[in-house]
Short mmCIF file of C-alpha atoms in Angstrom, two decimals:
data_model
loop_
_atom_site.label_atom_id
_atom_site.label_comp_id
_atom_site.label_asym_id
_atom_site.label_seq_id
_atom_site.Cartn_x
_atom_site.Cartn_y
_atom_site.Cartn_z
CA UNK A 1 53.55 31.72 -50.70
CA UNK A 2 53.54 35.84 -49.81
CA UNK A 3 53.72 36.54 -46.43
CA UNK A 4 51.81 38.43 -46.05
CA UNK A 5 50.24 39.86 -42.80
CA UNK A 6 49.11 37.06 -40.74
CA UNK A 7 48.23 36.30 -37.18
CA UNK A 8 49.76 33.69 -34.81
CA UNK A 9 48.84 32.18 -31.43
CA UNK A 10 51.22 30.07 -29.21
CA UNK A 11 49.68 28.93 -25.38
CA UNK A 12 52.45 28.20 -22.98
CA UNK A 13 52.54 26.01 -19.99
CA UNK A 14 55.97 27.81 -18.83
CA UNK A 15 56.29 28.98 -15.70
CA UNK A 16 58.78 30.92 -16.33
CA UNK A 17 57.63 33.58 -17.25
CA UNK A 18 61.16 35.60 -17.53
CA UNK A 19 61.90 32.63 -20.29
CA UNK A 20 59.57 34.47 -22.90
CA UNK A 21 61.26 37.57 -22.32
CA UNK A 22 64.81 36.54 -22.82
CA UNK A 23 63.44 34.51 -26.24
CA UNK A 24 62.44 37.78 -27.31
CA UNK A 25 65.78 40.28 -26.41
CA UNK A 26 68.80 37.54 -26.76
CA UNK A 27 69.36 35.50 -30.01
CA UNK A 28 67.76 32.15 -30.16
CA UNK A 29 68.29 29.06 -32.08
CA UNK A 30 65.78 28.26 -34.97
CA UNK A 31 65.32 25.25 -34.64
CA UNK A 32 66.05 23.90 -30.81
CA UNK A 33 64.76 27.29 -29.46
CA UNK A 34 68.06 27.29 -26.83
CA UNK A 35 69.72 30.66 -26.71
CA UNK A 36 72.66 31.46 -28.03
CA UNK A 37 75.88 31.96 -26.72
CA UNK A 38 79.06 33.91 -28.11
CA UNK A 39 82.99 31.93 -26.91
CA UNK A 40 82.76 33.30 -22.91
CA UNK A 41 79.27 31.61 -22.37
CA UNK A 42 76.67 34.92 -22.61
CA UNK A 43 73.40 35.22 -23.88
CA UNK A 44 73.93 36.82 -27.00
CA UNK A 45 72.14 39.99 -27.46
CA UNK A 46 69.09 40.96 -30.53
CA UNK A 47 71.12 44.11 -32.73
CA UNK A 48 67.57 45.32 -32.65
CA UNK A 49 64.74 45.34 -31.38
CA UNK A 50 61.15 46.91 -29.55
CA UNK A 51 59.54 46.47 -25.89
CA UNK A 52 57.20 47.15 -23.71
CA UNK A 53 55.65 46.25 -20.75
CA UNK A 54 51.30 46.76 -19.90
CA UNK A 55 50.49 46.69 -16.61
CA UNK A 56 53.28 45.23 -14.84
CA UNK A 57 53.69 49.48 -12.85
CA UNK A 58 57.38 49.30 -11.73
CA UNK A 59 57.88 45.53 -11.89
CA UNK A 60 59.62 43.29 -14.18
CA UNK A 61 56.98 41.83 -16.26
CA UNK A 62 57.87 37.76 -14.93
CA UNK A 63 57.82 39.12 -10.99
CA UNK A 64 54.30 41.00 -11.52
CA UNK A 65 53.10 38.22 -13.36
CA UNK A 66 53.72 35.54 -10.30
CA UNK A 67 52.25 37.99 -7.91
CA UNK A 68 48.97 38.41 -9.66
CA UNK A 69 49.00 34.53 -9.26
CA UNK A 70 49.85 34.47 -6.02
CA UNK A 71 47.19 37.38 -5.10
CA UNK A 72 44.40 35.02 -7.12
CA UNK A 73 45.91 31.68 -6.55
CA UNK A 74 45.32 30.73 -10.44
CA UNK A 75 48.16 29.08 -12.81
CA UNK A 76 49.66 27.24 -9.40
CA UNK A 77 49.54 23.44 -11.89
CA UNK A 78 51.90 21.98 -13.62
CA UNK A 79 48.87 21.54 -16.50
CA UNK A 80 47.76 25.08 -16.64
CA UNK A 81 48.42 27.36 -19.76
CA UNK A 82 50.51 29.97 -17.88
CA UNK A 83 50.67 32.63 -21.01
CA UNK A 84 49.22 32.36 -24.00
CA UNK A 85 51.81 34.03 -27.24
CA UNK A 86 50.45 36.17 -29.92
CA UNK A 87 52.59 36.87 -33.28
CA UNK A 88 51.31 39.82 -36.19
CA UNK A 89 53.76 39.18 -39.08
CA UNK A 90 53.74 42.34 -41.48
CA UNK A 91 54.38 41.51 -45.32
CA UNK A 92 58.08 42.11 -46.17
CA UNK A 93 56.87 44.87 -49.05
CA UNK A 94 54.89 46.84 -45.88
CA UNK A 95 58.93 49.02 -45.53
CA UNK A 96 59.39 50.28 -49.18
CA UNK A 97 55.96 49.94 -50.51
CA UNK A 98 53.77 51.86 -47.18
CA UNK A 99 56.79 53.39 -44.74
CA UNK A 100 56.09 50.81 -42.21
CA UNK A 101 59.22 51.00 -39.77
CA UNK A 102 59.94 49.35 -36.07
CA UNK A 103 58.63 51.79 -34.61
CA UNK A 104 55.41 51.87 -36.19
CA UNK A 105 55.10 48.40 -36.09
CA UNK A 106 55.79 48.11 -32.03
CA UNK A 107 52.96 51.59 -32.04
CA UNK A 108 50.79 49.45 -33.97
CA UNK A 109 51.62 46.50 -31.09
CA UNK A 110 50.72 48.19 -28.46
CA UNK A 111 47.61 49.32 -29.58
CA UNK A 112 46.15 46.41 -30.50
CA UNK A 113 47.88 44.81 -27.44
CA UNK A 114 45.96 48.02 -24.35
CA UNK A 115 42.22 46.80 -26.71
CA UNK A 116 41.79 43.52 -27.23
CA UNK A 117 43.52 42.79 -23.30
CA UNK A 118 43.46 45.68 -21.66
CA UNK A 119 42.95 43.40 -18.36
CA UNK A 120 46.07 41.33 -18.68
CA UNK A 121 50.13 42.02 -17.88
CA UNK A 122 51.54 41.75 -21.10
CA UNK A 123 55.19 41.95 -23.20
CA UNK A 124 54.93 42.98 -26.15
CA UNK A 125 58.24 43.32 -28.73
CA UNK A 126 58.64 44.65 -32.06
CA UNK A 127 61.74 43.10 -34.34
CA UNK A 128 63.12 43.92 -37.38
CA UNK A 129 63.51 40.73 -39.69
CA UNK A 130 61.57 36.94 -38.80
CA UNK A 131 64.17 34.03 -38.52
CA UNK A 132 64.65 33.17 -42.01
CA UNK A 133 65.84 36.48 -43.00
CA UNK A 134 62.09 37.59 -45.28
CA UNK A 135 62.16 41.29 -43.58
CA UNK A 136 59.25 41.04 -42.47
CA UNK A 137 58.45 42.60 -39.59
CA UNK A 138 56.79 40.60 -37.04
CA UNK A 139 55.08 41.95 -33.31
CA UNK A 140 55.36 38.97 -30.20
CA UNK A 141 52.02 40.02 -27.28
CA UNK A 142 52.95 38.00 -24.59
CA UNK A 143 50.19 37.54 -22.26
CA UNK A 144 49.12 36.71 -18.56
CA UNK A 145 46.63 34.32 -18.81
CA UNK A 146 45.12 35.51 -15.83
CA UNK A 147 43.19 38.62 -16.60
CA UNK A 148 43.78 41.49 -13.00
CA UNK A 149 41.25 44.06 -14.26
CA UNK A 150 36.84 43.81 -15.49
CA UNK A 151 37.35 44.36 -19.14
CA UNK A 152 33.92 45.01 -21.09
CA UNK A 153 32.25 42.53 -22.55
CA UNK A 154 33.90 41.70 -26.35
CA UNK A 155 32.05 39.98 -29.22
CA UNK A 156 33.64 36.54 -29.37
CA UNK A 157 33.42 36.17 -25.33
CA UNK A 158 30.42 33.90 -24.39
CA UNK A 159 30.60 33.79 -20.75
CA UNK A 160 30.45 36.31 -18.05
CA UNK A 161 33.62 34.75 -16.23
CA UNK A 162 35.57 36.41 -20.03
CA UNK A 163 35.52 39.70 -18.02
CA UNK A 164 36.09 39.88 -14.27
CA UNK A 165 39.22 39.95 -12.92
CA UNK A 166 40.51 36.93 -11.43
CA UNK A 167 39.25 34.80 -13.57
CA UNK A 168 41.51 33.31 -16.90
CA UNK A 169 41.88 33.95 -20.64
CA UNK A 170 40.38 31.85 -23.52
CA UNK A 171 41.57 31.12 -27.16
CA UNK A 172 38.86 30.47 -28.65
CA UNK A 173 38.02 29.82 -32.36
CA UNK A 174 35.77 32.79 -32.17
CA UNK A 175 38.90 34.45 -30.59
CA UNK A 176 40.59 33.91 -33.36
CA UNK A 177 38.44 35.14 -35.48
CA UNK A 178 37.68 38.40 -34.26
CA UNK A 179 41.13 39.23 -33.54
CA UNK A 180 41.63 38.65 -37.14
CA UNK A 181 39.51 40.44 -38.48
CA UNK A 182 40.65 43.24 -36.12
CA UNK A 183 43.73 43.26 -37.55
CA UNK A 184 42.91 43.06 -41.43
CA UNK A 185 40.37 45.90 -40.21
CA UNK A 186 43.82 48.02 -38.62
CA UNK A 187 45.66 46.60 -41.86
CA UNK A 188 42.84 48.24 -44.33
CA UNK A 189 43.42 51.64 -42.25
CA UNK A 190 47.33 51.60 -42.28
CA UNK A 191 47.46 51.06 -46.61
CA UNK A 192 49.09 48.11 -45.02
CA UNK A 193 49.05 44.34 -47.28
CA UNK A 194 47.06 41.88 -46.51
CA UNK A 195 45.27 38.92 -47.47
CA UNK A 196 41.87 36.50 -46.19
CA UNK A 197 42.25 35.73 -43.22
CA UNK A 198 39.12 34.44 -41.84
CA UNK A 199 39.20 32.46 -44.59
CA UNK A 200 41.75 29.41 -45.32
CA UNK A 201 44.16 28.77 -47.42
CA UNK A 202 44.92 26.36 -50.77
CA UNK A 203 47.29 24.45 -49.26
CA UNK A 204 47.26 25.07 -44.97
CA UNK A 205 50.87 24.51 -43.28
CA UNK A 206 50.91 24.25 -40.56
CA UNK A 207 53.74 24.84 -37.67
CA UNK A 208 55.03 21.34 -37.20
CA UNK A 209 55.69 21.12 -40.60
CA UNK A 210 57.21 24.45 -41.44
CA UNK A 211 60.02 23.54 -38.80
CA UNK A 212 60.00 19.56 -40.56
CA UNK A 213 60.75 20.92 -43.65
CA UNK A 214 62.87 23.99 -42.58
CA UNK A 215 65.09 21.34 -40.98
CA UNK A 216 64.65 18.48 -43.51
CA UNK A 217 66.08 21.01 -45.66
CA UNK A 218 69.52 21.55 -43.61
CA UNK A 219 69.81 18.18 -43.43
CA UNK A 220 69.75 17.53 -47.42
CA UNK A 221 71.76 20.80 -47.75
CA UNK A 222 74.55 19.44 -45.68
CA UNK A 223 74.46 15.82 -47.75
CA UNK A 224 74.21 17.55 -50.77
CA UNK A 225 77.69 19.80 -50.56
CA UNK A 226 79.41 15.82 -48.84
CA UNK A 227 78.20 14.85 -52.34
CA UNK A 228 79.62 18.13 -54.08
CA UNK A 229 82.73 18.02 -52.40
CA UNK A 230 83.20 14.13 -54.07
CA UNK A 231 83.11 15.83 -57.03
CA UNK A 232 79.22 14.44 -58.13
CA UNK A 233 75.88 15.37 -58.92
CA UNK A 234 73.17 15.84 -56.25
CA UNK A 235 70.01 14.20 -56.94
CA UNK A 236 67.46 16.11 -55.08
CA UNK A 237 68.14 19.68 -54.08
CA UNK A 238 64.57 20.17 -52.44
CA UNK A 239 63.13 18.67 -49.30
CA UNK A 240 59.66 17.51 -48.78
CA UNK A 241 57.57 16.86 -46.39
CA UNK A 242 54.92 13.87 -46.75
CA UNK A 243 51.94 16.41 -46.54
CA UNK A 244 53.26 18.10 -49.52
CA UNK A 245 54.15 14.74 -51.42
CA UNK A 246 50.06 14.15 -50.41
CA UNK A 247 49.40 17.36 -52.18
CA UNK A 248 50.64 16.73 -55.15
CA UNK A 249 49.87 13.67 -55.44
CA UNK A 250 45.80 14.85 -54.87
CA UNK A 251 46.27 17.14 -57.34
CA UNK A 252 47.13 15.53 -60.29
CA UNK A 253 44.09 13.59 -59.71
CA UNK A 254 41.80 16.33 -59.12
CA UNK A 255 43.25 17.67 -62.05
CA UNK A 256 41.82 14.93 -64.79
CA UNK A 257 38.73 13.39 -62.59
CA UNK A 258 35.76 14.36 -63.97
CA UNK A 259 33.55 12.42 -61.20
CA UNK A 260 34.29 11.39 -56.88
CA UNK A 261 34.67 7.65 -57.90
CA UNK A 262 37.26 8.40 -60.42
CA UNK A 263 39.09 10.05 -58.22
CA UNK A 264 39.73 8.06 -55.82
CA UNK A 265 40.81 4.98 -57.98
CA UNK A 266 43.17 7.31 -58.63
CA UNK A 267 44.19 7.98 -55.72
CA UNK A 268 44.05 3.76 -54.79
CA UNK A 269 46.50 3.53 -57.52
CA UNK A 270 48.84 5.62 -55.61
CA UNK A 271 48.00 3.48 -52.60
CA UNK A 272 46.36 6.18 -51.57
CA UNK A 273 42.71 5.23 -49.71
CA UNK A 274 40.48 8.38 -49.13
CA UNK A 275 37.66 8.50 -46.97
CA UNK A 276 34.26 10.52 -46.19
CA UNK A 277 32.73 10.33 -43.23
CA UNK A 278 29.60 13.32 -42.28
CA UNK A 279 30.95 15.57 -45.09
CA UNK A 280 34.79 15.52 -45.18
CA UNK A 281 37.22 14.08 -45.88
CA UNK A 282 40.25 12.43 -45.12
CA UNK A 283 43.81 11.08 -47.08
CA UNK A 284 45.34 8.12 -45.54
CA UNK A 285 48.97 6.68 -47.19
CA UNK A 286 50.38 3.47 -47.19
CA UNK A 287 53.45 4.33 -44.75
CA UNK A 288 51.06 5.39 -42.12
CA UNK A 289 48.30 3.86 -39.47
CA UNK A 290 46.54 7.12 -39.40
CA UNK A 291 44.77 9.34 -41.67
CA UNK A 292 44.85 12.82 -42.56
CA UNK A 293 42.08 15.13 -43.00
CA UNK A 294 41.51 17.29 -45.35
CA UNK A 295 42.02 20.15 -42.95
CA UNK A 296 45.54 19.73 -42.34
CA UNK A 297 46.13 19.73 -46.22
CA UNK A 298 44.20 22.93 -47.02
CA UNK A 299 41.24 24.38 -48.30
CA UNK A 300 41.53 22.87 -51.91
CA UNK A 301 40.96 18.90 -50.75
CA UNK A 302 38.12 19.15 -48.26
CA UNK A 303 34.97 17.42 -50.14
CA UNK A 304 32.78 20.54 -51.06
CA UNK A 305 36.43 21.93 -52.59
CA UNK A 306 36.82 18.48 -55.05
CA UNK A 307 33.21 18.42 -55.49
CA UNK A 308 33.26 21.83 -57.32
CA UNK A 309 36.68 20.90 -58.82
CA UNK A 310 35.29 18.04 -60.40
CA UNK A 311 32.10 18.89 -61.19
CA UNK A 312 34.25 21.21 -63.07
CA UNK A 313 36.25 18.98 -65.16
CA UNK A 314 33.00 17.16 -66.21
CA UNK A 315 31.75 20.66 -67.25
CA UNK A 316 34.85 21.42 -69.35
CA UNK A 317 34.93 17.90 -70.41
CA UNK A 318 31.55 18.24 -72.29
CA UNK A 319 32.68 21.81 -73.54
CA UNK A 320 35.78 20.33 -75.44
CA UNK A 321 33.78 17.91 -76.95
CA UNK A 322 31.57 19.90 -78.21
CA UNK A 323 33.99 22.81 -79.58
CA UNK A 324 35.48 19.87 -81.31
CA UNK A 325 32.29 18.36 -82.95
CA UNK A 326 31.37 22.15 -84.20
CA UNK A 327 35.41 22.65 -85.95
CA UNK A 328 36.74 21.46 -89.48
CA UNK A 329 38.45 18.56 -89.38
CA UNK A 330 42.24 19.13 -90.26
CA UNK A 331 45.29 17.09 -91.74
CA UNK A 332 48.01 16.02 -89.70
CA UNK A 333 50.69 18.41 -91.44
CA UNK A 334 48.78 21.18 -90.82
CA UNK A 335 48.53 20.36 -87.36
CA UNK A 336 52.29 19.95 -86.97
CA UNK A 337 53.10 22.98 -88.99
CA UNK A 338 51.08 24.98 -86.97
CA UNK A 339 52.48 23.94 -83.77
CA UNK A 340 55.80 24.33 -84.67
CA UNK A 341 55.41 27.93 -85.73
CA UNK A 342 53.85 28.24 -81.92
CA UNK A 343 56.58 27.02 -80.58
CA UNK A 344 58.95 29.61 -83.02
CA UNK A 345 57.29 32.30 -81.73
CA UNK A 346 59.60 33.54 -78.81
CA UNK A 347 57.63 34.47 -74.98
CA UNK A 348 57.83 37.93 -74.17
CA UNK A 349 56.38 38.85 -70.31
CA UNK A 350 53.47 40.50 -70.75
CA UNK A 351 53.98 42.44 -67.38
CA UNK A 352 55.12 46.13 -68.41
CA UNK A 353 58.33 47.35 -65.57
CA UNK A 354 59.82 50.82 -65.28
CA UNK A 355 62.69 52.08 -67.30
CA UNK A 356 66.28 52.27 -65.68
CA UNK A 357 67.54 55.40 -65.12
CA UNK A 358 70.79 54.76 -66.92
CA UNK A 359 72.30 58.21 -66.41
CA UNK A 360 71.93 57.81 -62.66
CA UNK A 361 74.12 54.54 -63.14
CA UNK A 362 76.63 56.59 -65.28
CA UNK A 363 76.93 59.32 -62.57
CA UNK A 364 77.33 56.71 -59.70
CA UNK A 365 80.43 55.58 -61.52
CA UNK A 366 78.91 51.83 -62.21
CA UNK A 367 81.25 49.38 -64.46
CA UNK A 368 80.90 48.95 -68.01
CA UNK A 369 78.41 45.84 -67.89
CA UNK A 370 75.69 47.13 -65.38
CA UNK A 371 75.02 50.09 -67.54
CA UNK A 372 75.29 47.38 -70.86
CA UNK A 373 72.69 44.89 -68.93
CA UNK A 374 70.31 48.21 -68.06
CA UNK A 375 70.68 48.78 -71.17
CA UNK A 376 69.78 45.41 -72.73
CA UNK A 377 66.53 45.31 -69.79
CA UNK A 378 65.43 48.80 -70.85
CA UNK A 379 65.26 47.77 -74.65
CA UNK A 380 63.52 44.75 -73.57
CA UNK A 381 60.70 46.90 -71.77
CA UNK A 382 60.33 48.64 -74.50
CA UNK A 383 59.57 45.55 -76.46
CA UNK A 384 56.56 45.10 -74.00
CA UNK A 385 54.95 48.10 -73.99
CA UNK A 386 55.84 48.77 -77.92
CA UNK A 387 53.81 45.16 -78.81
CA UNK A 388 51.72 46.10 -76.11
CA UNK A 389 50.62 49.38 -77.28
CA UNK A 390 50.15 47.91 -80.61
CA UNK A 391 47.38 45.15 -79.57
CA UNK A 392 45.24 46.95 -77.30
CA UNK A 393 45.29 50.67 -78.62
CA UNK A 394 45.47 52.48 -81.95
CA UNK A 395 47.12 55.43 -80.85
CA UNK A 396 48.80 57.83 -77.76
CA UNK A 397 46.25 59.78 -77.35
CA UNK A 398 44.23 56.20 -76.73
CA UNK A 399 46.96 55.17 -73.72
CA UNK A 400 46.31 58.80 -72.23
CA UNK A 401 42.60 58.61 -71.61
CA UNK A 402 42.40 54.19 -70.99
CA UNK A 403 45.26 56.00 -68.26
CA UNK A 404 42.79 59.38 -66.90
CA UNK A 405 39.92 56.24 -67.31
CA UNK A 406 42.06 53.76 -64.64
CA UNK A 407 42.84 56.48 -61.94
CA UNK A 408 39.33 57.73 -62.19
CA UNK A 409 38.03 54.21 -61.74
CA UNK A 410 40.88 53.52 -58.81
CA UNK A 411 39.68 57.25 -57.45
CA UNK A 412 36.34 55.98 -57.17
CA UNK A 413 36.93 52.42 -55.53
CA UNK A 414 39.38 53.89 -53.20
CA UNK A 415 36.71 56.51 -52.06
CA UNK A 416 34.30 53.53 -52.38
CA UNK A 417 36.68 51.42 -49.77
CA UNK A 418 37.07 55.14 -47.35
CA UNK A 419 33.25 55.51 -47.02
CA UNK A 420 32.53 52.35 -44.74
CA UNK A 421 34.71 53.64 -42.40
CA UNK A 422 32.65 56.32 -40.89
CA UNK A 423 30.24 54.13 -41.13
CA UNK A 424 31.88 51.49 -39.13
CA UNK A 425 33.36 53.36 -36.31
CA UNK A 426 29.42 54.27 -36.03
CA UNK A 427 27.99 51.37 -35.86
CA UNK A 428 31.04 50.29 -32.99
CA UNK A 429 30.12 53.61 -30.81
CA UNK A 430 26.83 52.17 -30.98
CA UNK A 431 27.22 48.52 -29.67
CA UNK A 432 29.45 49.82 -27.41
CA UNK A 433 27.32 52.37 -25.63
CA UNK A 434 24.42 49.42 -25.74
CA UNK A 435 27.23 47.61 -24.31
CA UNK A 436 26.78 50.12 -21.74
CA UNK A 437 23.65 50.30 -20.76
CA UNK A 438 22.89 46.79 -20.33
CA UNK A 439 25.30 47.02 -18.30
CA UNK A 440 23.74 49.34 -15.91
CA UNK A 441 20.63 49.34 -16.47
CA UNK A 442 19.18 47.04 -13.86
CA UNK A 443 20.89 48.70 -11.79
CA UNK A 444 20.32 51.92 -12.16
CA UNK A 445 16.36 50.91 -12.37
CA UNK A 446 16.43 48.75 -8.70
CA UNK A 447 16.19 53.11 -7.75
CA UNK A 448 12.88 53.21 -8.25
CA UNK A 449 11.45 50.10 -6.03
CA UNK A 450 13.54 52.31 -2.72
CA UNK A 451 10.58 54.08 -1.58
CA UNK A 452 12.59 56.36 0.96
CA UNK A 453 14.26 59.01 -0.01
CA UNK A 454 17.13 59.18 2.62
CA UNK A 455 18.12 55.40 1.09
CA UNK A 456 17.68 56.35 -3.31
CA UNK A 457 20.32 59.76 -2.19
CA UNK A 458 22.52 56.72 0.17
CA UNK A 459 22.02 53.32 -3.26
CA UNK A 460 22.44 56.10 -5.93
CA UNK A 461 25.92 57.23 -4.45
CA UNK A 462 26.91 54.17 -4.53
CA UNK A 463 26.47 53.69 -7.54
CA UNK A 464 27.54 57.33 -8.92
CA UNK A 465 29.58 55.60 -11.38
CA UNK A 466 26.57 53.32 -13.29
CA UNK A 467 24.39 56.03 -13.13
CA UNK A 468 26.64 58.50 -15.00
CA UNK A 469 27.45 55.29 -17.43
CA UNK A 470 23.69 54.45 -18.03
CA UNK A 471 22.75 58.50 -18.67
CA UNK A 472 25.05 59.36 -20.87
CA UNK A 473 24.26 55.66 -23.11
CA UNK A 474 20.52 57.80 -23.01
CA UNK A 475 21.56 60.50 -24.27
CA UNK A 476 23.33 59.58 -26.88
CA UNK A 477 19.92 57.25 -27.99
CA UNK A 478 18.01 60.33 -28.60
CA UNK A 479 20.82 62.79 -30.07
CA UNK A 480 20.67 59.55 -32.91
CA UNK A 481 17.38 59.76 -32.38
CA UNK A 482 17.53 56.10 -31.23
CA UNK A 483 14.15 55.10 -30.46
CA UNK A 484 13.67 51.09 -30.76
CA UNK A 485 17.07 50.00 -29.04
CA UNK A 486 18.30 47.33 -31.69
CA UNK A 487 19.89 43.73 -29.92
CA UNK A 488 23.51 43.61 -29.29
CA UNK A 489 24.05 40.62 -31.90
CA UNK A 490 22.52 42.21 -34.67
CA UNK A 491 24.73 45.50 -34.41
CA UNK A 492 27.58 43.45 -34.67
CA UNK A 493 25.67 41.52 -37.17
CA UNK A 494 25.64 44.75 -39.40
CA UNK A 495 29.56 45.58 -38.46
CA UNK A 496 30.96 42.42 -39.62
CA UNK A 497 28.98 43.19 -42.50
CA UNK A 498 30.43 45.96 -43.46
CA UNK A 499 33.92 44.91 -43.11
CA UNK A 500 33.33 42.20 -45.55
CA UNK A 501 31.77 44.53 -47.80
CA UNK A 502 35.21 46.77 -46.76
CA UNK A 503 37.27 44.22 -47.93
CA UNK A 504 35.65 43.88 -50.88
CA UNK A 505 35.88 47.26 -51.39
CA UNK A 506 39.20 47.16 -50.72
CA UNK A 507 40.39 44.44 -53.02
CA UNK A 508 38.81 46.06 -55.88
CA UNK A 509 40.42 49.36 -54.92
CA UNK A 510 43.49 46.91 -55.28
CA UNK A 511 42.34 45.69 -58.50
CA UNK A 512 42.35 49.12 -60.04
CA UNK A 513 45.80 50.53 -58.80
CA UNK A 514 47.71 47.85 -60.54
CA UNK A 515 45.69 48.23 -64.02
CA UNK A 516 47.09 52.01 -63.09
CA UNK A 517 50.04 51.07 -62.74
CA UNK A 518 50.36 49.12 -65.18
CA UNK A 519 48.98 51.78 -67.61
CA UNK A 520 51.18 54.29 -66.38
CA UNK A 521 54.28 51.94 -66.72
CA UNK A 522 53.00 51.73 -70.92
CA UNK A 523 52.99 55.29 -70.65
CA UNK A 524 55.84 56.20 -69.22
CA UNK A 525 57.69 53.75 -71.67
CA UNK A 526 56.09 54.15 -74.45
CA UNK A 527 57.16 58.08 -73.55
CA UNK A 528 61.12 57.51 -73.73
CA UNK A 529 60.97 54.87 -76.95
CA UNK A 530 59.38 57.33 -79.01
CA UNK A 531 60.56 61.10 -77.90
CA UNK A 532 63.62 59.52 -76.96
CA UNK A 533 63.81 58.34 -80.60
CA UNK A 534 62.73 61.75 -82.26
CA UNK A 535 65.78 63.32 -80.22
CA UNK A 536 67.80 60.32 -81.59
CA UNK A 537 67.27 61.93 -85.28
CA UNK A 538 66.88 65.33 -84.87
CA UNK A 539 70.62 65.35 -82.64
CA UNK A 540 71.45 63.03 -85.93
CA UNK A 541 69.93 65.59 -88.38
CA UNK A 542 71.98 67.94 -86.30
CA UNK A 543 75.39 66.23 -86.69
CA UNK A 544 74.79 66.32 -90.88
CA UNK A 545 74.15 69.93 -90.86
CA UNK A 546 78.14 70.46 -89.09
CA UNK A 547 79.45 67.96 -91.49
#
């Protein structure tokens, strides 16, 4: 699975706010989460990180959080959630392909924090690499669960207390969906790699399963090292969790079954019982007393996906049977000969890659073995490009035309993707002005009930800020010719629809871009192949003439 941009949430009941800052700035063991000490017993500072605080003033993050908790009398009980920890992890390829740096990631993290956690005391820290050394830049956002400032009503908030100072932050399912959609939009805006976070994954790996696999793999590696030292060969080198083994059994059953009864029977042969309750599936293995729900395994194993897969298998079986009846019978010897000829065909990759600059390797003084390897790789890529050229094109001019058409399609899809941005921004502005209008309308219209001018002037002076916001909202509606004000929910639904269409357009652009790059690589390889061959022939003729 590619580690594309992801969003993760962890709630903490630890009253020591300084522990969060210590974890972000000092090296910790990835399994025990305990700080790493040097030979003198002191904490080891992380090599590279960026850190900043929000709404803490001149105080330390921990001191500011404890002071606010005492002021409002919150987070005093042991069972209270003291802080929320959000993690934004970027794709490792963003650094090379999109020039994402640690400083830029820190800026994006601070922008995300100020936008969505503006009323909370927060600490934002960016690390250049993950614990698994995958090279993914990731941002930690730790906020105090207590809100110290009143904030505007955001789409995921459904209670008045969600905006008030002195109340606590709630990370609901609606909040996570909203944060993920905003993260996806930010990645689209910055042209970073991104997946659809709003929909589930085929294999859902929870944090507990991830760490169980890491620890199991580490223990297996230690045992295999002892076995190898004894001169033996380890039987197993890859550790698999019980859930991963269950997924493999379920996939094998889904590959062959055509009905749900057949699917349940195949699983029962492996000692696994499947149960359906209120449209949800759960699986019980022989070594467990509590079943595992499909939600914890992945979207490929829930009721809707399983039934759809079984229907596809049944339809495919009908089509294959119809094709067999239409084909002419062949002898066993003929079928064996065809299988033998197919096995003898060389398996060449159909994905072309860029050629290696051998002249640059020679100029750098690389060894002969590396240069010979590069020559062989270039010959393989030329063979792939030559094969694709003869399969899909008549002439090199057709390659040029196809490349131009692919470039036009890429530019068109890019323009269609970018065209959604001003529409979304306009709808967001309208949504914000509607919210401001709703919050100040009752206060401003209440002045009509005051008959005495002196009291009316005093009321307006007291609520001057509300009158300014209300008049600005009315002025905005008049400038944009909005006579009938839409509801807040309708505008939010329109924003979500535009974001969904933008995501579809972005996926189309990525497909067109990949096609353009592939054709460009084929063209460059063909140019190198044909032009290089022509230059070699001319050089050989000149050499013959001199002789």
